[in-house]
Coordinates of C-alpha atoms in Angstrom, one line a residue:
Chain T
G404 CA 25.2 20.4 -12.5
Q405 CA 23.1 17.4 -12.0
N406 CA 19.6 17.0 -13.3
I407 CA 17.5 13.9 -12.8
D408 CA 13.9 13.9 -13.8
Q409 CA 11.1 11.5 -13.1
P410 CA 7.3 11.9 -13.0
T411 CA 5.9 13.0 -9.7
E412 CA 2.9 10.6 -9.5
M413 CA 1.6 7.5 -11.3
T414 CA -1.4 5.3 -10.8
A415 CA -2.2 1.8 -11.9
T416 CA -4.5 -1.1 -11.1
E417 CA -3.6 -4.4 -9.5
G418 CA -2.3 -6.9 -12.0
A419 CA -1.2 -4.3 -14.5
I420 CA 2.2 -3.3 -15.8
V421 CA 3.7 0.1 -15.1
Q422 CA 6.8 1.8 -16.4
I423 CA 8.5 4.6 -14.4
N424 CA 10.8 6.7 -16.5
C425 CA 13.9 8.6 -15.4
T426 CA 16.1 10.9 -17.5
Y427 CA 19.4 12.3 -16.3
Q428 CA 22.0 14.9 -17.2
T429 CA 25.0 14.5 -14.9
S430 CA 28.7 15.6 -15.2
G431 CA 29.8 12.0 -14.5
F432 CA 28.2 8.6 -14.7
N433 CA 29.1 5.4 -13.0
G434 CA 25.8 3.6 -12.9
L435 CA 22.1 4.1 -12.0
F436 CA 20.2 2.8 -9.1
W437 CA 16.5 2.4 -8.4
Y438 CA 15.1 2.4 -4.8
Q439 CA 11.7 1.7 -3.4
Q440 CA 10.5 3.7 -0.4
H441 CA 7.2 3.0 1.4
A442 CA 5.7 5.8 3.4
G443 CA 7.5 6.4 6.7
E444 CA 10.2 3.9 5.9
A445 CA 13.8 4.0 4.6
P446 CA 14.6 3.5 0.9
T447 CA 15.5 0.0 -0.1
F448 CA 17.6 -1.1 -3.0
L449 CA 15.9 -2.5 -6.1
S450 CA 18.3 -2.5 -9.0
Y451 CA 21.6 -1.2 -10.4
N452 CA 22.5 -0.7 -14.1
V453 CA 25.8 0.4 -15.4
L454 CA 25.7 -1.1 -19.0
D455 CA 23.0 -0.5 -21.6
G456 CA 20.2 -3.0 -21.6
L457 CA 17.6 -4.6 -19.5
E458 CA 18.2 -6.2 -16.1
E459 CA 15.4 -8.5 -14.9
K460 CA 14.7 -9.4 -11.3
G461 CA 11.4 -11.2 -10.8
R462 CA 8.5 -8.8 -11.3
F463 CA 10.8 -5.8 -11.5
S464 CA 13.1 -4.9 -14.5
S465 CA 15.3 -1.9 -15.1
F466 CA 16.5 -0.6 -18.4
L467 CA 19.4 1.8 -19.2
S468 CA 20.4 3.7 -22.3
R469 CA 23.6 5.7 -21.5
S470 CA 23.6 7.5 -24.9
K471 CA 20.1 8.8 -24.3
G472 CA 20.5 9.5 -20.5
Y473 CA 17.5 7.4 -19.9
S474 CA 16.3 4.6 -17.6
Y475 CA 13.1 3.0 -16.7
L476 CA 11.8 0.7 -14.0
L477 CA 9.2 -1.8 -15.2
L478 CA 6.9 -3.4 -12.6
K479 CA 4.7 -6.3 -13.7
E480 CA 1.8 -8.0 -12.1
L481 CA 1.3 -5.1 -9.8
Q482 CA 0.3 -5.7 -6.2
M483 CA -1.2 -3.4 -3.6
K484 CA 2.1 -3.6 -1.7
D485 CA 3.9 -2.0 -4.7
S486 CA 2.3 1.3 -3.7
A487 CA 5.4 3.3 -2.8
S488 CA 7.7 6.0 -3.9
Y489 CA 10.3 5.0 -6.5
L490 CA 13.6 6.8 -6.5
C491 CA 16.0 7.0 -9.4
A492 CA 19.6 7.8 -8.5
V493 CA 22.8 8.3 -10.5
L494 CA 26.2 7.4 -9.2
G495 CA 28.9 10.0 -9.5
R496 CA 32.4 9.5 -10.5
G497 CA 35.9 10.4 -9.4
S498 CA 36.4 12.2 -6.1
T499 CA 32.7 11.8 -5.3
L500 CA 32.8 8.1 -5.9
G501 CA 29.9 6.6 -4.0
R502 CA 27.9 9.8 -4.0
L503 CA 24.3 9.4 -5.4
Y504 CA 22.3 12.1 -7.1
F505 CA 18.6 11.4 -6.5
G506 CA 15.6 12.4 -8.5
R507 CA 12.6 13.6 -6.5
G508 CA 10.8 10.3 -6.6
T509 CA 7.7 8.9 -8.3
Q510 CA 4.8 8.2 -6.1
L511 CA 3.0 5.1 -7.4
T512 CA -0.5 4.2 -6.2
V513 CA -1.9 0.8 -7.1
W514 CA -5.7 0.5 -7.0
P515 CA -7.6 -2.7 -6.5
Chain C
D776 CA 22.7 -7.9 6.4
V777 CA 23.9 -4.4 6.7
K778 CA 22.6 -2.7 9.9
V779 CA 22.5 1.1 9.9
T780 CA 21.2 2.5 13.2
Q781 CA 20.0 6.0 13.8
S782 CA 19.9 7.1 17.4
S783 CA 16.3 8.4 17.4
R784 CA 13.2 7.7 15.4
Y785 CA 11.5 10.9 16.5
L786 CA 13.1 14.0 18.0
V787 CA 11.6 17.4 19.1
K788 CA 13.9 20.3 19.8
R789 CA 13.7 24.0 20.3
T790 CA 15.0 26.8 18.1
G791 CA 18.6 27.7 18.9
E792 CA 19.4 24.4 20.5
K793 CA 22.4 22.4 19.3
V794 CA 21.2 19.0 18.0
F795 CA 23.1 15.8 17.5
L796 CA 21.9 13.0 15.2
E797 CA 23.9 9.8 15.4
C798 CA 24.4 7.1 12.9
V799 CA 26.2 3.8 13.5
Q800 CA 26.9 1.0 10.9
D801 CA 28.1 -2.5 11.5
M802 CA 29.5 -3.4 8.1
D803 CA 32.9 -1.6 8.1
H804 CA 31.8 0.6 5.2
E805 CA 34.1 3.4 4.2
N806 CA 31.4 5.8 2.9
M807 CA 28.7 7.4 5.0
F808 CA 26.1 10.0 4.1
W809 CA 23.6 12.3 5.7
Y810 CA 20.4 13.3 3.7
R811 CA 17.3 15.2 4.5
Q812 CA 14.0 14.4 2.8
D813 CA 11.2 16.8 2.4
P814 CA 7.9 16.5 0.5
G815 CA 8.3 17.4 -3.1
L816 CA 12.1 17.9 -2.8
G817 CA 13.3 14.3 -2.6
L818 CA 16.5 13.3 -0.9
R819 CA 19.1 16.1 -0.6
L820 CA 22.7 15.4 0.4
I821 CA 23.9 17.4 3.4
Y822 CA 27.4 15.9 4.0
F823 CA 29.2 12.7 3.3
S824 CA 32.4 11.1 4.5
Y825 CA 34.6 8.6 2.7
D826 CA 37.0 7.9 5.6
V827 CA 37.6 8.6 9.3
K828 CA 38.0 12.4 9.9
M829 CA 37.3 13.1 6.2
K830 CA 34.2 15.0 5.1
E831 CA 32.8 16.6 2.0
K832 CA 29.9 19.0 1.7
G833 CA 26.9 17.9 -0.2
D834 CA 24.3 20.2 -1.8
I835 CA 22.9 21.8 1.4
P836 CA 25.5 22.0 4.1
E837 CA 24.6 25.4 5.5
G838 CA 23.6 25.2 9.2
Y839 CA 25.0 21.7 9.6
S840 CA 28.3 20.1 10.5
V841 CA 29.5 16.5 10.8
S842 CA 31.9 14.4 12.8
R843 CA 33.5 11.1 11.9
E844 CA 35.9 10.1 14.7
K845 CA 35.4 6.4 14.2
K846 CA 34.7 4.4 11.0
E847 CA 31.4 3.1 12.2
R848 CA 29.9 6.4 13.5
F849 CA 28.9 9.5 11.5
S850 CA 27.3 12.3 13.4
L851 CA 25.2 15.2 12.0
I852 CA 25.2 18.4 14.1
L853 CA 22.7 21.2 13.8
E854 CA 24.7 24.1 15.3
S855 CA 21.8 26.3 16.2
A856 CA 18.5 24.6 15.2
S857 CA 16.0 26.6 13.2
T858 CA 12.4 25.8 12.2
N859 CA 13.4 25.3 8.5
Q860 CA 15.5 22.3 9.6
T861 CA 12.3 20.4 10.6
S862 CA 12.6 17.4 8.3
M863 CA 13.2 13.6 8.0
Y864 CA 17.0 12.9 8.2
L865 CA 18.4 9.7 6.7
C866 CA 21.8 8.2 7.1
A867 CA 23.2 5.9 4.5
T868 CA 26.4 3.8 4.1
T869 CA 28.2 2.0 1.3
G870 CA 31.4 0.2 0.7
I871 CA 34.3 1.2 -1.5
Q872 CA 33.1 -0.5 -4.6
S873 CA 31.1 1.8 -6.9
N874 CA 28.4 -0.7 -7.7
Q875 CA 27.4 -1.3 -4.1
P876 CA 24.0 0.1 -3.1
Q877 CA 23.7 2.6 -0.3
H878 CA 22.0 1.1 2.8
F879 CA 19.8 3.5 4.7
G880 CA 18.9 3.8 8.4
D881 CA 15.2 4.1 9.4
G882 CA 15.4 7.9 9.6
T883 CA 15.0 10.5 12.3
R884 CA 11.9 12.7 12.1
L885 CA 13.2 16.0 13.6
S886 CA 10.8 18.8 14.6
I887 CA 12.2 22.1 15.6
L888 CA 9.7 24.3 17.6

């Protein structure tokens, strides 16, 4: 089976840094994605990690440790527009290539 | 930019009706997916397709079927709609390379009365 865990909710203040964690136990692993989803909108792609380490993209960074089954998304210099749900998703392998297994999402609220 | 178009943004149907949700993509992607999203449950995969006329069940296929007659179009069918199928339905596509992200349509909010 596939098990992907992330916190349900987080809050932070504008200008702060927040780290959203994701742990996974899956039968196959071919990479991990992070998506952002604003209320009433479609998820949009943020980052992809397949090798261990940190990937930085402007204010957002994503980290992966395959041996620990662990990833985090780091958001710096938080802005009000960062209030959204953040989805962690693991990419399957083999005959289900391309299939993503999603966590339930972390609702981030940024306060002024 | 990838364009994934879902036929309706909002849809209201009655219990027992046969419902069709359409998804069209313009990027010649091989893989297409149908999810439903419910509060507290996240995104759950209903069906996916990796080629024309090919389909695979996801985690919650019961009560649904799909059709992929052309590469660009993937249809989700609710054979006999029930109230527990009231949900947000999202279509997504991706190419054949594993590191390509899935691109989502804007979603269809379906209400079954």
